[in-house]
Short mmCIF file of N, CA, C and O in Angstrom, two decimals:
data_model
loop_
_atom_site.label_atom_id
_atom_site.label_comp_id
_atom_site.label_asym_id
_atom_site.label_seq_id
_atom_site.Cartn_x
_atom_site.Cartn_y
_atom_site.Cartn_z
N LYS W 20 -1.40 -16.75 19.73
CA LYS W 20 -0.78 -15.54 20.26
C LYS W 20 0.73 -15.71 20.30
O LYS W 20 1.24 -16.68 20.85
N LEU W 21 1.46 -14.76 19.72
CA LEU W 21 2.91 -14.81 19.71
C LEU W 21 3.47 -14.25 21.00
O LEU W 21 3.04 -13.21 21.47
N ARG W 22 4.44 -14.97 21.53
CA ARG W 22 5.10 -14.49 22.74
C ARG W 22 6.48 -13.97 22.36
O ARG W 22 7.12 -14.51 21.46
N PRO W 23 6.94 -12.95 23.05
CA PRO W 23 8.29 -12.46 22.75
C PRO W 23 9.32 -13.53 23.15
O PRO W 23 9.07 -14.34 24.03
N PRO W 24 10.47 -13.55 22.48
CA PRO W 24 11.49 -14.53 22.83
C PRO W 24 11.98 -14.32 24.27
O PRO W 24 11.94 -13.21 24.78
N SER W 25 12.38 -15.40 24.87
CA SER W 25 12.88 -15.29 26.24
C SER W 25 14.17 -14.48 26.25
O SER W 25 14.84 -14.32 25.25
N LYS W 26 14.52 -13.98 27.43
CA LYS W 26 15.76 -13.22 27.55
C LYS W 26 16.96 -14.09 27.21
O LYS W 26 17.91 -13.65 26.60
N ARG W 27 16.89 -15.34 27.61
CA ARG W 27 17.98 -16.27 27.33
C ARG W 27 18.16 -16.45 25.82
O ARG W 27 19.28 -16.42 25.31
N ALA W 28 17.07 -16.65 25.11
CA ALA W 28 17.14 -16.83 23.66
C ALA W 28 17.66 -15.57 22.98
O ALA W 28 18.45 -15.64 22.04
N ALA W 29 17.24 -14.41 23.47
CA ALA W 29 17.70 -13.15 22.89
C ALA W 29 19.20 -12.98 23.10
O ALA W 29 19.92 -12.55 22.18
N ARG W 30 19.71 -13.32 24.29
CA ARG W 30 21.14 -13.21 24.56
C ARG W 30 21.93 -14.16 23.66
O ARG W 30 22.96 -13.79 23.11
N LYS W 31 21.43 -15.36 23.51
CA LYS W 31 22.10 -16.36 22.69
C LYS W 31 22.17 -15.89 21.23
O LYS W 31 23.21 -15.96 20.59
N ARG W 32 21.06 -15.40 20.72
CA ARG W 32 20.99 -14.93 19.35
C ARG W 32 21.91 -13.72 19.15
O ARG W 32 22.63 -13.61 18.18
N ARG W 33 21.91 -12.80 20.10
CA ARG W 33 22.72 -11.59 20.02
C ARG W 33 24.20 -11.95 20.01
O ARG W 33 24.97 -11.38 19.27
N GLY W 34 24.60 -12.92 20.82
CA GLY W 34 26.00 -13.33 20.88
C GLY W 34 26.50 -13.89 19.57
O GLY W 34 27.61 -13.62 19.14
N LYS W 35 25.68 -14.67 18.90
CA LYS W 35 26.09 -15.26 17.63
C LYS W 35 26.15 -14.21 16.53
O LYS W 35 26.99 -14.28 15.67
N ALA W 36 25.29 -13.26 16.55
CA ALA W 36 25.27 -12.23 15.51
C ALA W 36 26.42 -11.25 15.66
O ALA W 36 26.79 -10.58 14.73
N ALA W 37 26.99 -11.18 16.85
CA ALA W 37 28.03 -10.19 17.12
C ALA W 37 29.34 -10.49 16.38
O ALA W 37 30.13 -9.61 16.16
N VAL W 38 29.58 -11.73 16.01
CA VAL W 38 30.83 -12.09 15.37
C VAL W 38 30.55 -12.45 13.92
O VAL W 38 29.99 -13.47 13.60
N ASP W 39 30.96 -11.55 13.02
CA ASP W 39 30.78 -11.75 11.59
C ASP W 39 32.11 -12.18 11.00
O ASP W 39 33.09 -11.45 11.08
N VAL W 40 32.17 -13.37 10.44
CA VAL W 40 33.43 -13.89 9.92
C VAL W 40 33.60 -13.66 8.43
O VAL W 40 34.56 -14.13 7.84
N SER W 41 32.70 -12.91 7.80
CA SER W 41 32.86 -12.67 6.37
C SER W 41 34.13 -11.86 6.15
O SER W 41 34.40 -10.89 6.82
N GLY W 42 34.93 -12.31 5.22
CA GLY W 42 36.18 -11.63 4.91
C GLY W 42 37.33 -12.05 5.80
O GLY W 42 38.45 -11.61 5.62
N ALA W 43 37.07 -12.90 6.77
CA ALA W 43 38.13 -13.34 7.68
C ALA W 43 38.45 -14.80 7.39
O ALA W 43 37.57 -15.62 7.19
N ASP W 44 39.72 -15.11 7.36
CA ASP W 44 40.19 -16.47 7.12
C ASP W 44 40.04 -17.28 8.40
O ASP W 44 40.58 -16.92 9.44
N GLU W 45 39.31 -18.38 8.31
CA GLU W 45 39.07 -19.22 9.50
C GLU W 45 40.38 -19.74 10.09
O GLU W 45 40.49 -19.88 11.31
N GLN W 46 41.37 -20.03 9.26
CA GLN W 46 42.65 -20.52 9.78
C GLN W 46 43.36 -19.45 10.58
O GLN W 46 43.99 -19.75 11.59
N VAL W 47 43.25 -18.21 10.13
CA VAL W 47 43.86 -17.10 10.87
C VAL W 47 43.15 -16.92 12.20
O VAL W 47 43.81 -16.75 13.24
N ILE W 48 41.84 -16.98 12.18
CA ILE W 48 41.07 -16.85 13.43
C ILE W 48 41.46 -17.96 14.40
O ILE W 48 41.67 -17.71 15.59
N GLU W 49 41.57 -19.17 13.91
CA GLU W 49 41.94 -20.30 14.77
C GLU W 49 43.34 -20.12 15.34
O GLU W 49 43.58 -20.40 16.52
N ALA W 50 44.28 -19.65 14.53
CA ALA W 50 45.64 -19.38 15.02
C ALA W 50 45.61 -18.32 16.11
O ALA W 50 46.31 -18.44 17.13
N LEU W 51 44.81 -17.28 15.92
CA LEU W 51 44.69 -16.24 16.94
C LEU W 51 44.05 -16.79 18.22
O LEU W 51 44.45 -16.41 19.32
N ARG W 52 43.07 -17.67 18.08
CA ARG W 52 42.44 -18.27 19.26
C ARG W 52 43.44 -19.10 20.06
O ARG W 52 43.46 -19.06 21.29
N ILE W 53 44.26 -19.87 19.37
CA ILE W 53 45.27 -20.69 20.03
C ILE W 53 46.27 -19.78 20.75
O ILE W 53 46.64 -20.01 21.90
N TRP W 54 46.72 -18.75 20.06
CA TRP W 54 47.64 -17.78 20.67
C TRP W 54 47.00 -17.14 21.91
O TRP W 54 47.63 -17.04 22.96
N ARG W 55 45.74 -16.71 21.77
CA ARG W 55 45.03 -16.06 22.89
C ARG W 55 44.92 -17.00 24.08
O ARG W 55 45.11 -16.58 25.22
N LEU W 56 44.63 -18.26 23.84
CA LEU W 56 44.51 -19.23 24.93
C LEU W 56 45.83 -19.36 25.68
O LEU W 56 45.86 -19.39 26.91
N GLY W 57 46.93 -19.41 24.95
CA GLY W 57 48.25 -19.47 25.58
C GLY W 57 48.53 -18.26 26.44
O GLY W 57 49.03 -18.38 27.56
N CYS W 58 48.21 -17.07 25.92
CA CYS W 58 48.39 -15.83 26.69
C CYS W 58 47.53 -15.84 27.94
O CYS W 58 47.99 -15.46 29.02
N ALA W 59 46.30 -16.25 27.79
CA ALA W 59 45.36 -16.26 28.91
C ALA W 59 45.84 -17.22 30.00
O ALA W 59 45.80 -16.89 31.19
N ARG W 60 46.28 -18.40 29.60
CA ARG W 60 46.78 -19.37 30.59
C ARG W 60 48.00 -18.84 31.31
O ARG W 60 48.14 -19.00 32.51
N ALA W 61 48.91 -18.19 30.57
CA ALA W 61 50.12 -17.63 31.18
C ALA W 61 49.78 -16.54 32.20
O ALA W 61 50.46 -16.41 33.20
N LYS W 62 48.73 -15.79 31.93
CA LYS W 62 48.34 -14.70 32.83
C LYS W 62 47.32 -15.14 33.87
O LYS W 62 47.00 -14.38 34.79
N GLY W 63 46.78 -16.35 33.71
CA GLY W 63 45.78 -16.84 34.65
C GLY W 63 44.45 -16.12 34.56
O GLY W 63 43.78 -15.90 35.57
N VAL W 64 44.07 -15.75 33.34
CA VAL W 64 42.79 -15.05 33.12
C VAL W 64 42.01 -15.79 32.04
O VAL W 64 42.59 -16.56 31.26
N PRO W 65 40.71 -15.55 31.95
CA PRO W 65 39.94 -16.15 30.85
C PRO W 65 40.36 -15.53 29.51
O PRO W 65 40.75 -14.36 29.46
N PRO W 66 40.28 -16.31 28.42
CA PRO W 66 40.71 -15.80 27.11
C PRO W 66 40.04 -14.49 26.68
O PRO W 66 40.68 -13.64 26.06
N PHE W 67 38.76 -14.31 27.03
CA PHE W 67 38.08 -13.08 26.59
C PHE W 67 38.68 -11.83 27.22
O PHE W 67 38.46 -10.73 26.73
N MET W 68 39.45 -12.01 28.29
CA MET W 68 40.11 -10.85 28.91
C MET W 68 41.28 -10.36 28.05
O MET W 68 41.68 -9.20 28.15
N ILE W 69 41.81 -11.23 27.22
CA ILE W 69 42.88 -10.84 26.30
C ILE W 69 42.25 -10.10 25.11
O ILE W 69 42.55 -8.95 24.87
N PHE W 70 41.36 -10.79 24.39
CA PHE W 70 40.60 -10.21 23.27
C PHE W 70 39.30 -10.97 23.12
O PHE W 70 39.25 -12.17 23.34
N SER W 71 38.29 -10.26 22.67
CA SER W 71 37.01 -10.92 22.37
C SER W 71 37.12 -11.63 21.02
O SER W 71 38.00 -11.33 20.21
N ASP W 72 36.20 -12.56 20.79
CA ASP W 72 36.15 -13.23 19.49
C ASP W 72 35.90 -12.21 18.38
O ASP W 72 36.47 -12.33 17.28
N ALA W 73 35.08 -11.22 18.66
CA ALA W 73 34.77 -10.20 17.65
C ALA W 73 36.02 -9.43 17.26
O ALA W 73 36.26 -9.18 16.07
N THR W 74 36.85 -9.07 18.23
CA THR W 74 38.09 -8.34 17.93
C THR W 74 39.03 -9.21 17.10
O THR W 74 39.61 -8.75 16.12
N MET W 75 39.16 -10.47 17.46
CA MET W 75 40.05 -11.35 16.71
C MET W 75 39.54 -11.57 15.28
O MET W 75 40.34 -11.64 14.35
N THR W 76 38.23 -11.65 15.12
CA THR W 76 37.66 -11.79 13.78
C THR W 76 37.95 -10.54 12.95
O THR W 76 38.30 -10.64 11.78
N GLN W 77 37.83 -9.38 13.58
CA GLN W 77 38.12 -8.14 12.86
C GLN W 77 39.60 -8.04 12.49
O GLN W 77 39.95 -7.55 11.42
N ILE W 78 40.48 -8.51 13.38
CA ILE W 78 41.90 -8.53 13.07
C ILE W 78 42.15 -9.44 11.87
O ILE W 78 42.87 -9.07 10.94
N ALA W 79 41.55 -10.62 11.88
CA ALA W 79 41.73 -11.57 10.78
C ALA W 79 41.18 -11.02 9.47
O ALA W 79 41.75 -11.26 8.41
N ALA W 80 40.09 -10.30 9.53
CA ALA W 80 39.51 -9.72 8.32
C ALA W 80 40.36 -8.57 7.78
O ALA W 80 40.53 -8.43 6.57
N ALA W 81 40.92 -7.76 8.69
CA ALA W 81 41.70 -6.60 8.28
C ALA W 81 43.13 -6.97 7.87
O ALA W 81 43.73 -6.29 7.03
N MET W 82 43.68 -8.02 8.49
CA MET W 82 45.07 -8.43 8.25
C MET W 82 46.01 -7.21 8.28
O MET W 82 46.70 -6.92 7.31
N PRO W 83 46.04 -6.49 9.40
CA PRO W 83 46.87 -5.28 9.47
C PRO W 83 48.35 -5.61 9.29
O PRO W 83 48.85 -6.57 9.87
N PRO W 84 49.06 -4.80 8.49
CA PRO W 84 50.48 -5.08 8.24
C PRO W 84 51.42 -4.58 9.34
O PRO W 84 52.56 -5.02 9.42
N ASP W 85 50.93 -3.65 10.16
CA ASP W 85 51.79 -3.08 11.20
C ASP W 85 50.95 -2.62 12.39
O ASP W 85 49.72 -2.68 12.36
N THR W 86 51.63 -2.15 13.43
CA THR W 86 50.93 -1.79 14.66
C THR W 86 50.04 -0.56 14.48
O THR W 86 49.00 -0.47 15.12
N SER W 87 50.40 0.34 13.58
CA SER W 87 49.53 1.51 13.37
C SER W 87 48.21 1.09 12.73
O SER W 87 47.15 1.62 13.06
N ALA W 88 48.25 0.12 11.83
CA ALA W 88 47.01 -0.40 11.23
C ALA W 88 46.23 -1.23 12.25
O ALA W 88 45.00 -1.24 12.23
N LEU W 89 46.93 -1.89 13.15
CA LEU W 89 46.28 -2.67 14.20
C LEU W 89 45.47 -1.77 15.12
O LEU W 89 44.41 -2.15 15.61
N LEU W 90 45.93 -0.54 15.32
CA LEU W 90 45.20 0.42 16.14
C LEU W 90 43.84 0.80 15.55
O LEU W 90 42.97 1.25 16.27
N MET W 91 43.67 0.58 14.26
CA MET W 91 42.42 0.94 13.60
C MET W 91 41.33 -0.11 13.82
O MET W 91 40.17 0.13 13.52
N VAL W 92 41.70 -1.27 14.35
CA VAL W 92 40.75 -2.36 14.59
C VAL W 92 39.97 -2.06 15.86
O VAL W 92 40.56 -1.73 16.89
N LYS W 93 38.65 -2.20 15.78
CA LYS W 93 37.80 -1.98 16.95
C LYS W 93 38.17 -2.99 18.03
O LYS W 93 38.31 -4.18 17.76
N GLY W 94 38.37 -2.49 19.24
CA GLY W 94 38.77 -3.35 20.34
C GLY W 94 40.26 -3.29 20.62
O GLY W 94 40.73 -3.86 21.60
N MET W 95 40.99 -2.63 19.74
CA MET W 95 42.44 -2.48 19.92
C MET W 95 42.73 -1.03 20.30
O MET W 95 42.40 -0.12 19.57
N GLY W 96 43.33 -0.86 21.44
CA GLY W 96 43.76 0.46 21.87
C GLY W 96 45.26 0.47 22.02
O GLY W 96 45.92 -0.58 21.85
N PRO W 97 45.83 1.61 22.36
CA PRO W 97 47.29 1.70 22.50
C PRO W 97 47.87 0.69 23.49
O PRO W 97 48.92 0.10 23.25
N ARG W 98 47.17 0.48 24.59
CA ARG W 98 47.67 -0.46 25.61
C ARG W 98 47.70 -1.89 25.08
O ARG W 98 48.67 -2.62 25.26
N LYS W 99 46.61 -2.31 24.42
CA LYS W 99 46.55 -3.67 23.86
C LYS W 99 47.60 -3.85 22.76
O LYS W 99 48.22 -4.90 22.66
N VAL W 100 47.78 -2.83 21.93
CA VAL W 100 48.77 -2.92 20.87
C VAL W 100 50.17 -3.01 21.47
O VAL W 100 51.00 -3.80 21.02
N GLU W 101 50.42 -2.23 22.51
CA GLU W 101 51.73 -2.29 23.18
C GLU W 101 51.97 -3.67 23.78
O GLU W 101 53.05 -4.24 23.65
N GLN W 102 50.95 -4.23 24.43
CA GLN W 102 51.09 -5.53 25.08
C GLN W 102 51.18 -6.68 24.09
O GLN W 102 51.97 -7.60 24.28
N TYR W 103 50.33 -6.66 23.07
CA TYR W 103 50.15 -7.84 22.22
C TYR W 103 50.42 -7.62 20.74
O TYR W 103 50.39 -8.58 19.97
N GLY W 104 50.64 -6.39 20.33
CA GLY W 104 50.74 -6.07 18.91
C GLY W 104 51.77 -6.89 18.15
O GLY W 104 51.47 -7.46 17.09
N ASP W 105 52.99 -6.98 18.67
CA ASP W 105 54.05 -7.72 17.96
C ASP W 105 53.68 -9.20 17.85
O ASP W 105 53.91 -9.82 16.80
N ASP W 106 53.11 -9.75 18.91
CA ASP W 106 52.72 -11.17 18.87
C ASP W 106 51.62 -11.40 17.85
O ASP W 106 51.64 -12.40 17.12
N ILE W 107 50.65 -10.51 17.82
CA ILE W 107 49.55 -10.64 16.85
C ILE W 107 50.08 -10.57 15.42
O ILE W 107 49.73 -11.41 14.57
N LEU W 108 50.93 -9.60 15.15
CA LEU W 108 51.49 -9.47 13.81
C LEU W 108 52.30 -10.70 13.42
O LEU W 108 52.25 -11.15 12.28
N ARG W 109 53.01 -11.27 14.38
CA ARG W 109 53.76 -12.50 14.13
C ARG W 109 52.83 -13.65 13.77
O ARG W 109 53.07 -14.43 12.86
N GLU W 110 51.69 -13.74 14.49
CA GLU W 110 50.68 -14.78 14.19
C GLU W 110 50.10 -14.58 12.80
O GLU W 110 49.86 -15.55 12.08
N LEU W 111 49.85 -13.34 12.42
CA LEU W 111 49.26 -13.06 11.12
C LEU W 111 50.23 -13.41 9.99
O LEU W 111 49.81 -13.85 8.92
N ARG W 112 51.51 -13.23 10.23
CA ARG W 112 52.51 -13.56 9.22
C ARG W 112 52.79 -15.06 9.15
O ARG W 112 53.23 -15.56 8.13
N GLY W 113 52.57 -15.75 10.30
CA GLY W 113 52.91 -17.17 10.42
C GLY W 113 52.02 -18.04 9.63
O GLY W 113 52.30 -19.03 9.06
#
């Protein structure tokens, strides 16, 4: 008799599937993670409060050239672009 997966296993599986790195450069994602960690420490918040891994992966995949293109990334709104847009674009160029 097959049993349904536990809630814990389902959450774990769902979390891994949520971040698709196809089309995204791992080095860019890592640079964004390092940048995010610095921002989070400076603000005294957990890194996911700055951006989720999924948002950073989408930024790395899209490689937006400017803040208007950055607004098209899921998870980026006007407030986030105003707060972090220039820094993100600097990281992408770096």
